[in-house]
PDB file of N, CA and C and ligand atoms in Angstrom:
ATOM      1  N   UNK A1308      -5.256  13.778 -10.997  1.00 61.00           N
ATOM      2  CA  UNK A1308      -4.318  12.673 -10.787  1.00 61.00           C
ATOM      3  C   UNK A1308      -2.903  13.246 -10.749  1.00 61.00           C
ATOM      4  N   UNK A1309      -2.128  12.771  -9.764  1.00 79.00           N
ATOM      5  CA  UNK A1309      -0.735  13.241  -9.641  1.00 79.00           C
ATOM      6  C   UNK A1309       0.078  12.781 -10.848  1.00 79.00           C
ATOM      7  N   UNK A1310       1.193  13.455 -11.066  1.00 91.00           N
ATOM      8  CA  UNK A1310       2.076  13.087 -12.182  1.00 91.00           C
ATOM      9  C   UNK A1310       2.917  11.868 -11.827  1.00 91.00           C
ATOM     10  N   UNK A1311       3.198  11.066 -12.864  1.00 94.00           N
ATOM     11  CA  UNK A1311       4.016   9.873 -12.655  1.00 94.00           C
ATOM     12  C   UNK A1311       5.429  10.262 -12.218  1.00 94.00           C
ATOM     13  N   UNK A1312       5.948   9.552 -11.272  1.00 96.00           N
ATOM     14  CA  UNK A1312       7.294   9.838 -10.763  1.00 96.00           C
ATOM     15  C   UNK A1312       8.342   9.323 -11.746  1.00 96.00           C
ATOM     16  N   UNK A1313       9.464  10.022 -11.790  1.00 96.00           N
ATOM     17  CA  UNK A1313      10.595   9.560 -12.614  1.00 96.00           C
ATOM     18  C   UNK A1313      11.294   8.413 -11.883  1.00 96.00           C
ATOM     19  N   UNK A1314      12.147   7.686 -12.590  1.00 96.00           N
ATOM     20  CA  UNK A1314      12.876   6.579 -11.960  1.00 96.00           C
ATOM     21  C   UNK A1314      13.697   7.070 -10.764  1.00 96.00           C
ATOM     22  N   UNK A1315      14.293   8.223 -10.899  1.00 96.00           N
ATOM     23  CA  UNK A1315      15.098   8.778  -9.796  1.00 96.00           C
ATOM     24  C   UNK A1315      14.212   9.119  -8.608  1.00 96.00           C
ATOM     25  N   UNK A1316      13.073   9.761  -8.907  1.00 97.00           N
ATOM     26  CA  UNK A1316      12.124  10.114  -7.835  1.00 97.00           C
ATOM     27  C   UNK A1316      11.618   8.860  -7.135  1.00 97.00           C
ATOM     28  N   UNK A1317      11.375   7.807  -7.915  1.00 97.00           N
ATOM     29  CA  UNK A1317      10.893   6.535  -7.351  1.00 97.00           C
ATOM     30  C   UNK A1317      11.946   5.960  -6.420  1.00 97.00           C
ATOM     31  N   UNK A1318      13.190   5.902  -6.879  1.00 96.00           N
ATOM     32  CA  UNK A1318      14.264   5.333  -6.046  1.00 96.00           C
ATOM     33  C   UNK A1318      14.393   6.085  -4.730  1.00 96.00           C
ATOM     34  N   UNK A1319      14.339   7.407  -4.819  1.00 97.00           N
ATOM     35  CA  UNK A1319      14.447   8.240  -3.609  1.00 97.00           C
ATOM     36  C   UNK A1319      13.273   7.985  -2.676  1.00 97.00           C
ATOM     37  N   UNK A1320      12.070   7.946  -3.237  1.00 96.00           N
ATOM     38  CA  UNK A1320      10.857   7.774  -2.414  1.00 96.00           C
ATOM     39  C   UNK A1320      10.826   6.393  -1.763  1.00 96.00           C
ATOM     40  N   UNK A1321      11.155   5.364  -2.521  1.00 97.00           N
ATOM     41  CA  UNK A1321      11.103   3.997  -1.983  1.00 97.00           C
ATOM     42  C   UNK A1321      12.155   3.817  -0.893  1.00 97.00           C
ATOM     43  N   UNK A1322      13.291   4.454  -1.051  1.00 97.00           N
ATOM     44  CA  UNK A1322      14.365   4.362  -0.037  1.00 97.00           C
ATOM     45  C   UNK A1322      13.916   4.956   1.300  1.00 97.00           C
ATOM     46  N   UNK A1323      12.968   5.907   1.228  1.00 97.00           N
ATOM     47  CA  UNK A1323      12.486   6.562   2.460  1.00 97.00           C
ATOM     48  C   UNK A1323      11.331   5.793   3.112  1.00 97.00           C
ATOM     49  N   UNK A1324      10.831   4.753   2.420  1.00 98.00           N
ATOM     50  CA  UNK A1324       9.755   3.932   2.995  1.00 98.00           C
ATOM     51  C   UNK A1324      10.363   2.767   3.767  1.00 98.00           C
ATOM     52  N   UNK A1325       9.555   2.152   4.612  1.00 97.00           N
ATOM     53  CA  UNK A1325      10.035   1.027   5.427  1.00 97.00           C
ATOM     54  C   UNK A1325       9.438  -0.282   4.926  1.00 97.00           C
ATOM     55  N   UNK A1326      10.277  -1.143   4.381  1.00 98.00           N
ATOM     56  CA  UNK A1326       9.826  -2.494   4.018  1.00 98.00           C
ATOM     57  C   UNK A1326       9.105  -2.580   2.690  1.00 98.00           C
ATOM     58  N   UNK A1327       9.041  -1.483   1.952  1.00 98.00           N
ATOM     59  CA  UNK A1327       8.391  -1.504   0.642  1.00 98.00           C
ATOM     60  C   UNK A1327       9.439  -1.806  -0.433  1.00 98.00           C
ATOM     61  N   UNK A1328       9.056  -2.632  -1.388  1.00 98.00           N
ATOM     62  CA  UNK A1328       9.960  -2.999  -2.478  1.00 98.00           C
ATOM     63  C   UNK A1328       9.356  -2.542  -3.800  1.00 98.00           C
ATOM     64  N   UNK A1329      10.204  -2.131  -4.732  1.00 98.00           N
ATOM     65  CA  UNK A1329       9.758  -1.764  -6.074  1.00 98.00           C
ATOM     66  C   UNK A1329       9.630  -3.044  -6.899  1.00 98.00           C
ATOM     67  N   UNK A1330       8.461  -3.216  -7.538  1.00 98.00           N
ATOM     68  CA  UNK A1330       8.232  -4.383  -8.391  1.00 98.00           C
ATOM     69  C   UNK A1330       7.587  -3.887  -9.677  1.00 98.00           C
ATOM     70  N   UNK A1331       8.426  -3.556 -10.659  1.00 97.00           N
ATOM     71  CA  UNK A1331       7.895  -2.985 -11.910  1.00 97.00           C
ATOM     72  C   UNK A1331       7.265  -1.636 -11.634  1.00 97.00           C
ATOM     73  N   UNK A1332       5.986  -1.533 -11.983  1.00 97.00           N
ATOM     74  CA  UNK A1332       5.285  -0.256 -11.793  1.00 97.00           C
ATOM     75  C   UNK A1332       4.594  -0.185 -10.428  1.00 97.00           C
ATOM     76  N   UNK A1333       4.904  -1.162  -9.568  1.00 98.00           N
ATOM     77  CA  UNK A1333       4.264  -1.245  -8.256  1.00 98.00           C
ATOM     78  C   UNK A1333       5.289  -1.075  -7.137  1.00 98.00           C
ATOM     79  N   UNK A1334       4.804  -0.665  -5.967  1.00 98.00           N
ATOM     80  CA  UNK A1334       5.531  -0.885  -4.715  1.00 98.00           C
ATOM     81  C   UNK A1334       4.719  -1.906  -3.928  1.00 98.00           C
ATOM     82  N   UNK A1335       5.445  -2.797  -3.279  1.00 98.00           N
ATOM     83  CA  UNK A1335       4.830  -3.954  -2.630  1.00 98.00           C
ATOM     84  C   UNK A1335       5.347  -4.095  -1.206  1.00 98.00           C
ATOM     85  N   UNK A1336       4.444  -4.452  -0.285  1.00 98.00           N
ATOM     86  CA  UNK A1336       4.870  -4.723   1.083  1.00 98.00           C
ATOM     87  C   UNK A1336       4.014  -5.848   1.657  1.00 98.00           C
ATOM     88  N   UNK A1337       4.665  -6.714   2.441  1.00 98.00           N
ATOM     89  CA  UNK A1337       3.957  -7.801   3.126  1.00 98.00           C
ATOM     90  C   UNK A1337       3.893  -7.473   4.606  1.00 98.00           C
ATOM     91  N   UNK A1338       2.694  -7.562   5.172  1.00 98.00           N
ATOM     92  CA  UNK A1338       2.465  -7.289   6.598  1.00 98.00           C
ATOM     93  C   UNK A1338       2.062  -8.598   7.273  1.00 98.00           C
ATOM     94  N   UNK A1339       2.792  -8.951   8.342  1.00 98.00           N
ATOM     95  CA  UNK A1339       2.502 -10.198   9.059  1.00 98.00           C
ATOM     96  C   UNK A1339       1.772  -9.881  10.359  1.00 98.00           C
ATOM     97  N   UNK A1340       0.748 -10.680  10.674  1.00 98.00           N
ATOM     98  CA  UNK A1340      -0.059 -10.470  11.871  1.00 98.00           C
ATOM     99  C   UNK A1340      -0.011 -11.693  12.770  1.00 98.00           C
ATOM    100  N   UNK A1341      -0.279 -11.466  14.067  1.00 98.00           N
ATOM    101  CA  UNK A1341      -0.281 -12.587  15.030  1.00 98.00           C
ATOM    102  C   UNK A1341      -1.551 -13.429  14.884  1.00 98.00           C
ATOM    103  N   UNK A1342      -2.626 -12.794  14.359  1.00 98.00           N
ATOM    104  CA  UNK A1342      -3.896 -13.502  14.193  1.00 98.00           C
ATOM    105  C   UNK A1342      -4.502 -13.150  12.840  1.00 98.00           C
ATOM    106  N   UNK A1343      -5.189 -14.112  12.260  1.00 98.00           N
ATOM    107  CA  UNK A1343      -5.856 -13.911  10.961  1.00 98.00           C
ATOM    108  C   UNK A1343      -6.790 -12.703  10.998  1.00 98.00           C
ATOM    109  N   UNK A1344      -7.620 -12.585  12.060  1.00 98.00           N
ATOM    110  CA  UNK A1344      -8.624 -11.518  12.097  1.00 98.00           C
ATOM    111  C   UNK A1344      -8.005 -10.138  12.283  1.00 98.00           C
ATOM    112  N   UNK A1345      -6.769 -10.082  12.808  1.00 98.00           N
ATOM    113  CA  UNK A1345      -6.079  -8.781  12.871  1.00 98.00           C
ATOM    114  C   UNK A1345      -5.708  -8.333  11.453  1.00 98.00           C
ATOM    115  N   UNK A1346      -5.312  -9.281  10.626  1.00 98.00           N
ATOM    116  CA  UNK A1346      -5.018  -8.963   9.227  1.00 98.00           C
ATOM    117  C   UNK A1346      -6.265  -8.506   8.498  1.00 98.00           C
ATOM    118  N   UNK A1347      -7.385  -9.147   8.813  1.00 98.00           N
ATOM    119  CA  UNK A1347      -8.655  -8.757   8.190  1.00 98.00           C
ATOM    120  C   UNK A1347      -9.064  -7.357   8.646  1.00 98.00           C
ATOM    121  N   UNK A1348      -8.835  -7.065   9.913  1.00 98.00           N
ATOM    122  CA  UNK A1348      -9.154  -5.723  10.437  1.00 98.00           C
ATOM    123  C   UNK A1348      -8.280  -4.668   9.756  1.00 98.00           C
ATOM    124  N   UNK A1349      -7.019  -5.022   9.540  1.00 98.00           N
ATOM    125  CA  UNK A1349      -6.094  -4.121   8.820  1.00 98.00           C
ATOM    126  C   UNK A1349      -6.624  -3.861   7.413  1.00 98.00           C
ATOM    127  N   UNK A1350      -7.009  -4.910   6.718  1.00 98.00           N
ATOM    128  CA  UNK A1350      -7.514  -4.773   5.351  1.00 98.00           C
ATOM    129  C   UNK A1350      -8.770  -3.909   5.326  1.00 98.00           C
ATOM    130  N   UNK A1351      -9.612  -4.073   6.338  1.00 98.00           N
ATOM    131  CA  UNK A1351     -10.845  -3.269   6.398  1.00 98.00           C
ATOM    132  C   UNK A1351     -10.520  -1.785   6.518  1.00 98.00           C
ATOM    133  N   UNK A1352      -9.514  -1.457   7.335  1.00 98.00           N
ATOM    134  CA  UNK A1352      -9.109  -0.045   7.477  1.00 98.00           C
ATOM    135  C   UNK A1352      -8.496   0.466   6.177  1.00 98.00           C
ATOM    136  N   UNK A1353      -7.690  -0.365   5.545  1.00 98.00           N
ATOM    137  CA  UNK A1353      -7.091   0.014   4.252  1.00 98.00           C
ATOM    138  C   UNK A1353      -8.193   0.257   3.217  1.00 98.00           C
ATOM    139  N   UNK A1354      -9.196  -0.614   3.240  1.00 98.00           N
ATOM    140  CA  UNK A1354     -10.293  -0.504   2.264  1.00 98.00           C
ATOM    141  C   UNK A1354     -11.057   0.806   2.447  1.00 98.00           C
ATOM    142  N   UNK A1355     -11.321   1.159   3.690  1.00 98.00           N
ATOM    143  CA  UNK A1355     -12.038   2.419   3.957  1.00 98.00           C
ATOM    144  C   UNK A1355     -11.213   3.619   3.507  1.00 98.00           C
ATOM    145  N   UNK A1356      -9.911   3.585   3.780  1.00 98.00           N
ATOM    146  CA  UNK A1356      -9.040   4.687   3.349  1.00 98.00           C
ATOM    147  C   UNK A1356      -8.986   4.744   1.819  1.00 98.00           C
ATOM    148  N   UNK A1357      -8.971   3.583   1.194  1.00 97.00           N
ATOM    149  CA  UNK A1357      -8.935   3.526  -0.278  1.00 97.00           C
ATOM    150  C   UNK A1357     -10.157   4.196  -0.880  1.00 97.00           C
ATOM    151  N   UNK A1358     -11.318   3.929  -0.293  1.00 98.00           N
ATOM    152  CA  UNK A1358     -12.548   4.550  -0.793  1.00 98.00           C
ATOM    153  C   UNK A1358     -12.514   6.058  -0.552  1.00 98.00           C
ATOM    154  N   UNK A1359     -12.024   6.438   0.605  1.00 98.00           N
ATOM    155  CA  UNK A1359     -11.937   7.869   0.941  1.00 98.00           C
ATOM    156  C   UNK A1359     -11.027   8.605  -0.049  1.00 98.00           C
ATOM    157  N   UNK A1360      -9.921   7.971  -0.417  1.00 97.00           N
ATOM    158  CA  UNK A1360      -8.946   8.623  -1.312  1.00 97.00           C
ATOM    159  C   UNK A1360      -9.190   8.298  -2.780  1.00 97.00           C
ATOM    160  N   UNK A1361     -10.150   7.377  -3.033  1.00 98.00           N
ATOM    161  CA  UNK A1361     -10.350   6.841  -4.385  1.00 98.00           C
ATOM    162  C   UNK A1361      -9.030   6.382  -4.981  1.00 98.00           C
ATOM    163  N   UNK A1362      -8.278   5.677  -4.192  1.00 98.00           N
ATOM    164  CA  UNK A1362      -6.978   5.148  -4.626  1.00 98.00           C
ATOM    165  C   UNK A1362      -6.810   3.808  -3.938  1.00 98.00           C
ATOM    166  N   UNK A1363      -6.754   2.738  -4.711  1.00 98.00           N
ATOM    167  CA  UNK A1363      -6.914   1.392  -4.179  1.00 98.00           C
ATOM    168  C   UNK A1363      -5.677   0.533  -4.419  1.00 98.00           C
ATOM    169  N   UNK A1364      -5.182  -0.080  -3.379  1.00 98.00           N
ATOM    170  CA  UNK A1364      -4.108  -1.073  -3.560  1.00 98.00           C
ATOM    171  C   UNK A1364      -4.709  -2.396  -3.995  1.00 98.00           C
ATOM    172  N   UNK A1365      -3.867  -3.238  -4.590  1.00 98.00           N
ATOM    173  CA  UNK A1365      -4.251  -4.636  -4.778  1.00 98.00           C
ATOM    174  C   UNK A1365      -3.923  -5.321  -3.463  1.00 98.00           C
ATOM    175  N   UNK A1366      -4.866  -6.123  -2.960  1.00 98.00           N
ATOM    176  CA  UNK A1366      -4.752  -6.685  -1.611  1.00 98.00           C
ATOM    177  C   UNK A1366      -4.848  -8.206  -1.673  1.00 98.00           C
ATOM    178  N   UNK A1367      -3.898  -8.858  -0.978  1.00 98.00           N
ATOM    179  CA  UNK A1367      -3.976 -10.321  -0.860  1.00 98.00           C
ATOM    180  C   UNK A1367      -3.902 -10.683   0.626  1.00 98.00           C
ATOM    181  N   UNK A1368      -4.836 -11.531   1.053  1.00 98.00           N
ATOM    182  CA  UNK A1368      -4.802 -12.033   2.428  1.00 98.00           C
ATOM    183  C   UNK A1368      -4.433 -13.507   2.346  1.00 98.00           C
ATOM    184  N   UNK A1369      -3.249 -13.841   2.836  1.00 98.00           N
ATOM    185  CA  UNK A1369      -2.824 -15.251   2.870  1.00 98.00           C
ATOM    186  C   UNK A1369      -2.672 -15.631   4.335  1.00 98.00           C
ATOM    187  N   UNK A1370      -3.800 -16.026   4.957  1.00 98.00           N
ATOM    188  CA  UNK A1370      -3.865 -16.368   6.375  1.00 98.00           C
ATOM    189  C   UNK A1370      -3.380 -15.166   7.208  1.00 98.00           C
ATOM    190  N   UNK A1371      -2.187 -15.197   7.818  1.00 98.00           N
ATOM    191  CA  UNK A1371      -1.749 -14.103   8.689  1.00 98.00           C
ATOM    192  C   UNK A1371      -0.838 -13.110   7.958  1.00 98.00           C
ATOM    193  N   UNK A1372      -0.761 -13.262   6.605  1.00 98.00           N
ATOM    194  CA  UNK A1372       0.114 -12.390   5.824  1.00 98.00           C
ATOM    195  C   UNK A1372      -0.731 -11.587   4.839  1.00 98.00           C
ATOM    196  N   UNK A1373      -0.626 -10.286   4.915  1.00 98.00           N
ATOM    197  CA  UNK A1373      -1.358  -9.411   3.987  1.00 98.00           C
ATOM    198  C   UNK A1373      -0.342  -8.715   3.089  1.00 98.00           C
ATOM    199  N   UNK A1374      -0.563  -8.847   1.781  1.00 98.00           N
ATOM    200  CA  UNK A1374       0.315  -8.198   0.801  1.00 98.00           C
ATOM    201  C   UNK A1374      -0.428  -7.050   0.138  1.00 98.00           C
ATOM    202  N   UNK A1375       0.171  -5.867   0.148  1.00 98.00           N
ATOM    203  CA  UNK A1375      -0.400  -4.713  -0.544  1.00 98.00           C
ATOM    204  C   UNK A1375       0.499  -4.336  -1.704  1.00 98.00           C
ATOM    205  N   UNK A1376      -0.125  -4.114  -2.855  1.00 98.00           N
ATOM    206  CA  UNK A1376       0.591  -3.668  -4.047  1.00 98.00           C
ATOM    207  C   UNK A1376      -0.036  -2.367  -4.503  1.00 98.00           C
ATOM    208  N   UNK A1377       0.797  -1.341  -4.703  1.00 98.00           N
ATOM    209  CA  UNK A1377       0.297  -0.020  -5.037  1.00 98.00           C
ATOM    210  C   UNK A1377       0.887   0.495  -6.353  1.00 98.00           C
ATOM    211  N   UNK A1378       0.048   1.066  -7.168  1.00 98.00           N
ATOM    212  CA  UNK A1378       0.470   1.848  -8.316  1.00 98.00           C
ATOM    213  C   UNK A1378      -0.669   2.808  -8.648  1.00 98.00           C
ATOM    214  N   UNK A1379      -0.419   3.782  -9.486  1.00 98.00           N
ATOM    215  CA  UNK A1379      -1.484   4.699  -9.919  1.00 98.00           C
ATOM    216  C   UNK A1379      -1.815   4.357 -11.362  1.00 98.00           C
ATOM    217  N   UNK A1380      -2.730   3.434 -11.558  1.00 97.00           N
ATOM    218  CA  UNK A1380      -2.942   2.911 -12.906  1.00 97.00           C
ATOM    219  C   UNK A1380      -3.419   4.014 -13.856  1.00 97.00           C
ATOM    220  N   UNK A1381      -4.135   5.030 -13.327  1.00 96.00           N
ATOM    221  CA  UNK A1381      -4.578   6.121 -14.225  1.00 96.00           C
ATOM    222  C   UNK A1381      -3.379   6.910 -14.754  1.00 96.00           C
ATOM    223  N   UNK A1382      -2.271   6.918 -13.993  1.00 96.00           N
ATOM    224  CA  UNK A1382      -1.075   7.665 -14.411  1.00 96.00           C
ATOM    225  C   UNK A1382      -0.071   6.751 -15.107  1.00 96.00           C
ATOM    226  N   UNK A1383      -0.337   5.474 -15.096  1.00 96.00           N
ATOM    227  CA  UNK A1383       0.560   4.516 -15.764  1.00 96.00           C
ATOM    228  C   UNK A1383       1.808   4.202 -14.980  1.00 96.00           C
ATOM    229  N   UNK A1384       1.768   4.483 -13.678  1.00 97.00           N
ATOM    230  CA  UNK A1384       2.945   4.177 -12.852  1.00 97.00           C
ATOM    231  C   UNK A1384       2.803   4.782 -11.470  1.00 97.00           C
ATOM    232  N   UNK A1385       3.913   4.896 -10.774  1.00 98.00           N
ATOM    233  CA  UNK A1385       3.889   5.371  -9.390  1.00 98.00           C
ATOM    234  C   UNK A1385       3.789   6.893  -9.326  1.00 98.00           C
ATOM    235  N   UNK A1386       3.004   7.374  -8.372  1.00 98.00           N
ATOM    236  CA  UNK A1386       2.877   8.817  -8.122  1.00 98.00           C
ATOM    237  C   UNK A1386       3.094   9.082  -6.628  1.00 98.00           C
ATOM    238  N   UNK A1387       3.096  10.354  -6.286  1.00 97.00           N
ATOM    239  CA  UNK A1387       3.245  10.717  -4.870  1.00 97.00           C
ATOM    240  C   UNK A1387       2.127  10.123  -4.011  1.00 97.00           C
ATOM    241  N   UNK A1388       0.959   9.915  -4.640  1.00 97.00           N
ATOM    242  CA  UNK A1388      -0.180   9.359  -3.897  1.00 97.00           C
ATOM    243  C   UNK A1388       0.158   7.954  -3.387  1.00 97.00           C
ATOM    244  N   UNK A1389       0.867   7.197  -4.197  1.00 98.00           N
ATOM    245  CA  UNK A1389       1.232   5.838  -3.787  1.00 98.00           C
ATOM    246  C   UNK A1389       2.182   5.864  -2.595  1.00 98.00           C
ATOM    247  N   UNK A1390       3.173   6.709  -2.662  1.00 97.00           N
ATOM    248  CA  UNK A1390       4.156   6.744  -1.570  1.00 97.00           C
ATOM    249  C   UNK A1390       3.549   7.348  -0.309  1.00 97.00           C
ATOM    250  N   UNK A1391       2.650   8.316  -0.490  1.00 97.00           N
ATOM    251  CA  UNK A1391       1.973   8.897   0.683  1.00 97.00           C
ATOM    252  C   UNK A1391       1.073   7.862   1.350  1.00 97.00           C
ATOM    253  N   UNK A1392       0.338   7.091   0.547  1.00 98.00           N
ATOM    254  CA  UNK A1392      -0.550   6.074   1.124  1.00 98.00           C
ATOM    255  C   UNK A1392       0.244   4.933   1.743  1.00 98.00           C
ATOM    256  N   UNK A1393       1.395   4.623   1.184  1.00 98.00           N
ATOM    257  CA  UNK A1393       2.241   3.570   1.779  1.00 98.00           C
ATOM    258  C   UNK A1393       2.574   3.931   3.220  1.00 98.00           C
ATOM    259  N   UNK A1394       2.863   5.205   3.460  1.00 98.00           N
ATOM    260  CA  UNK A1394       3.165   5.650   4.828  1.00 98.00           C
ATOM    261  C   UNK A1394       1.910   5.566   5.706  1.00 98.00           C
ATOM    262  N   UNK A1395       0.757   5.895   5.134  1.00 98.00           N
ATOM    263  CA  UNK A1395      -0.499   5.801   5.894  1.00 98.00           C
ATOM    264  C   UNK A1395      -0.783   4.349   6.266  1.00 98.00           C
ATOM    265  N   UNK A1396      -0.547   3.430   5.325  1.00 98.00           N
ATOM    266  CA  UNK A1396      -0.770   2.008   5.600  1.00 98.00           C
ATOM    267  C   UNK A1396       0.141   1.543   6.741  1.00 98.00           C
ATOM    268  N   UNK A1397       1.386   1.991   6.721  1.00 98.00           N
ATOM    269  CA  UNK A1397       2.322   1.605   7.793  1.00 98.00           C
ATOM    270  C   UNK A1397       1.838   2.120   9.143  1.00 98.00           C
ATOM    271  N   UNK A1398       1.297   3.329   9.168  1.00 98.00           N
ATOM    272  CA  UNK A1398       0.793   3.905  10.426  1.00 98.00           C
ATOM    273  C   UNK A1398      -0.407   3.109  10.929  1.00 98.00           C
ATOM    274  N   UNK A1399      -1.275   2.685   9.996  1.00 98.00           N
ATOM    275  CA  UNK A1399      -2.442   1.863  10.376  1.00 98.00           C
ATOM    276  C   UNK A1399      -1.968   0.526  10.941  1.00 98.00           C
ATOM    277  N   UNK A1400      -0.953  -0.060  10.304  1.00 98.00           N
ATOM    278  CA  UNK A1400      -0.415  -1.349  10.775  1.00 98.00           C
ATOM    279  C   UNK A1400       0.061  -1.238  12.221  1.00 98.00           C
ATOM    280  N   UNK A1401       0.697  -0.123  12.542  1.00 97.00           N
ATOM    281  CA  UNK A1401       1.220   0.059  13.906  1.00 97.00           C
ATOM    282  C   UNK A1401       0.101   0.124  14.941  1.00 97.00           C
ATOM    283  N   UNK A1402      -1.104   0.482  14.481  1.00 95.00           N
ATOM    284  CA  UNK A1402      -2.245   0.633  15.402  1.00 95.00           C
ATOM    285  C   UNK A1402      -3.047  -0.658  15.590  1.00 95.00           C
ATOM    286  N   UNK A1403      -2.791  -1.647  14.708  1.00 94.00           N
ATOM    287  CA  UNK A1403      -3.620  -2.867  14.799  1.00 94.00           C
ATOM    288  C   UNK A1403      -3.212  -3.710  16.021  1.00 94.00           C
TER     289      UNK A1403
HETATM  290  C1  H2B B1995     -12.640   5.592 -11.956  1.00 67.28           C
HETATM  291  C2  H2B B1995     -11.841   5.569 -10.661  1.00 67.28           C
HETATM  292  O1  H2B B1995     -11.911   6.843 -10.048  1.00 67.28           O
HETATM  293  C3  H2B B1995     -10.374   5.330 -10.970  1.00 67.28           C
HETATM  294  O2  H2B B1995     -10.255   4.069 -11.628  1.00 67.28           O
HETATM  295  C4  H2B B1995      -9.506   5.309  -9.696  1.00 67.28           C
HETATM  296  C5  H2B B1995      -9.908   4.227  -8.728  1.00 67.28           C
HETATM  297  N1  H2B B1995      -8.829   3.807  -7.843  1.00 67.28           N
HETATM  298  C6  H2B B1995      -7.541   3.898  -8.242  1.00 67.28           C
HETATM  299  N2  H2B B1995      -6.562   3.291  -7.537  1.00 67.28           N
HETATM  300  C7  H2B B1995      -5.279   3.307  -7.960  1.00 67.28           C
HETATM  301  N3  H2B B1995      -4.324   2.666  -7.240  1.00 67.28           N
HETATM  302  N4  H2B B1995      -4.951   3.936  -9.081  1.00 67.28           N
HETATM  303  C8  H2B B1995      -5.831   4.583  -9.862  1.00 67.28           C
HETATM  304  O3  H2B B1995      -5.449   5.148 -10.895  1.00 67.28           O
HETATM  305  C9  H2B B1995      -7.205   4.601  -9.439  1.00 67.28           C
HETATM  306  N5  H2B B1995      -8.157   5.204 -10.142  1.00 67.28           N
END
């Protein structure tokens, strides 16, 4: 498990992400889709990547809006894995 990021490291990392917000020990982003099933397809890709990396976001599907919340609960906070996966999620979103 990666080491927990310091507050300074978190601020720097979150500033380099697009549309992600810091919420306590989580980073959070809402993704909007033109169709409900596109959001479901996005979640399915996220789920497969989560299993592959054994690192899982909390996922909410609210019709055409998908919210992802990331933290490294084994580390008790944010790690590089969270920020790296946030970028992967954004790349997947661009492909949907
Ligand atoms: C036992 C299992 O490997 C652990 O609980 C994994 C599963 N997925 C995980 N996902 C996230 N986001 N953080 C973790 O610390 C984590 N740990």
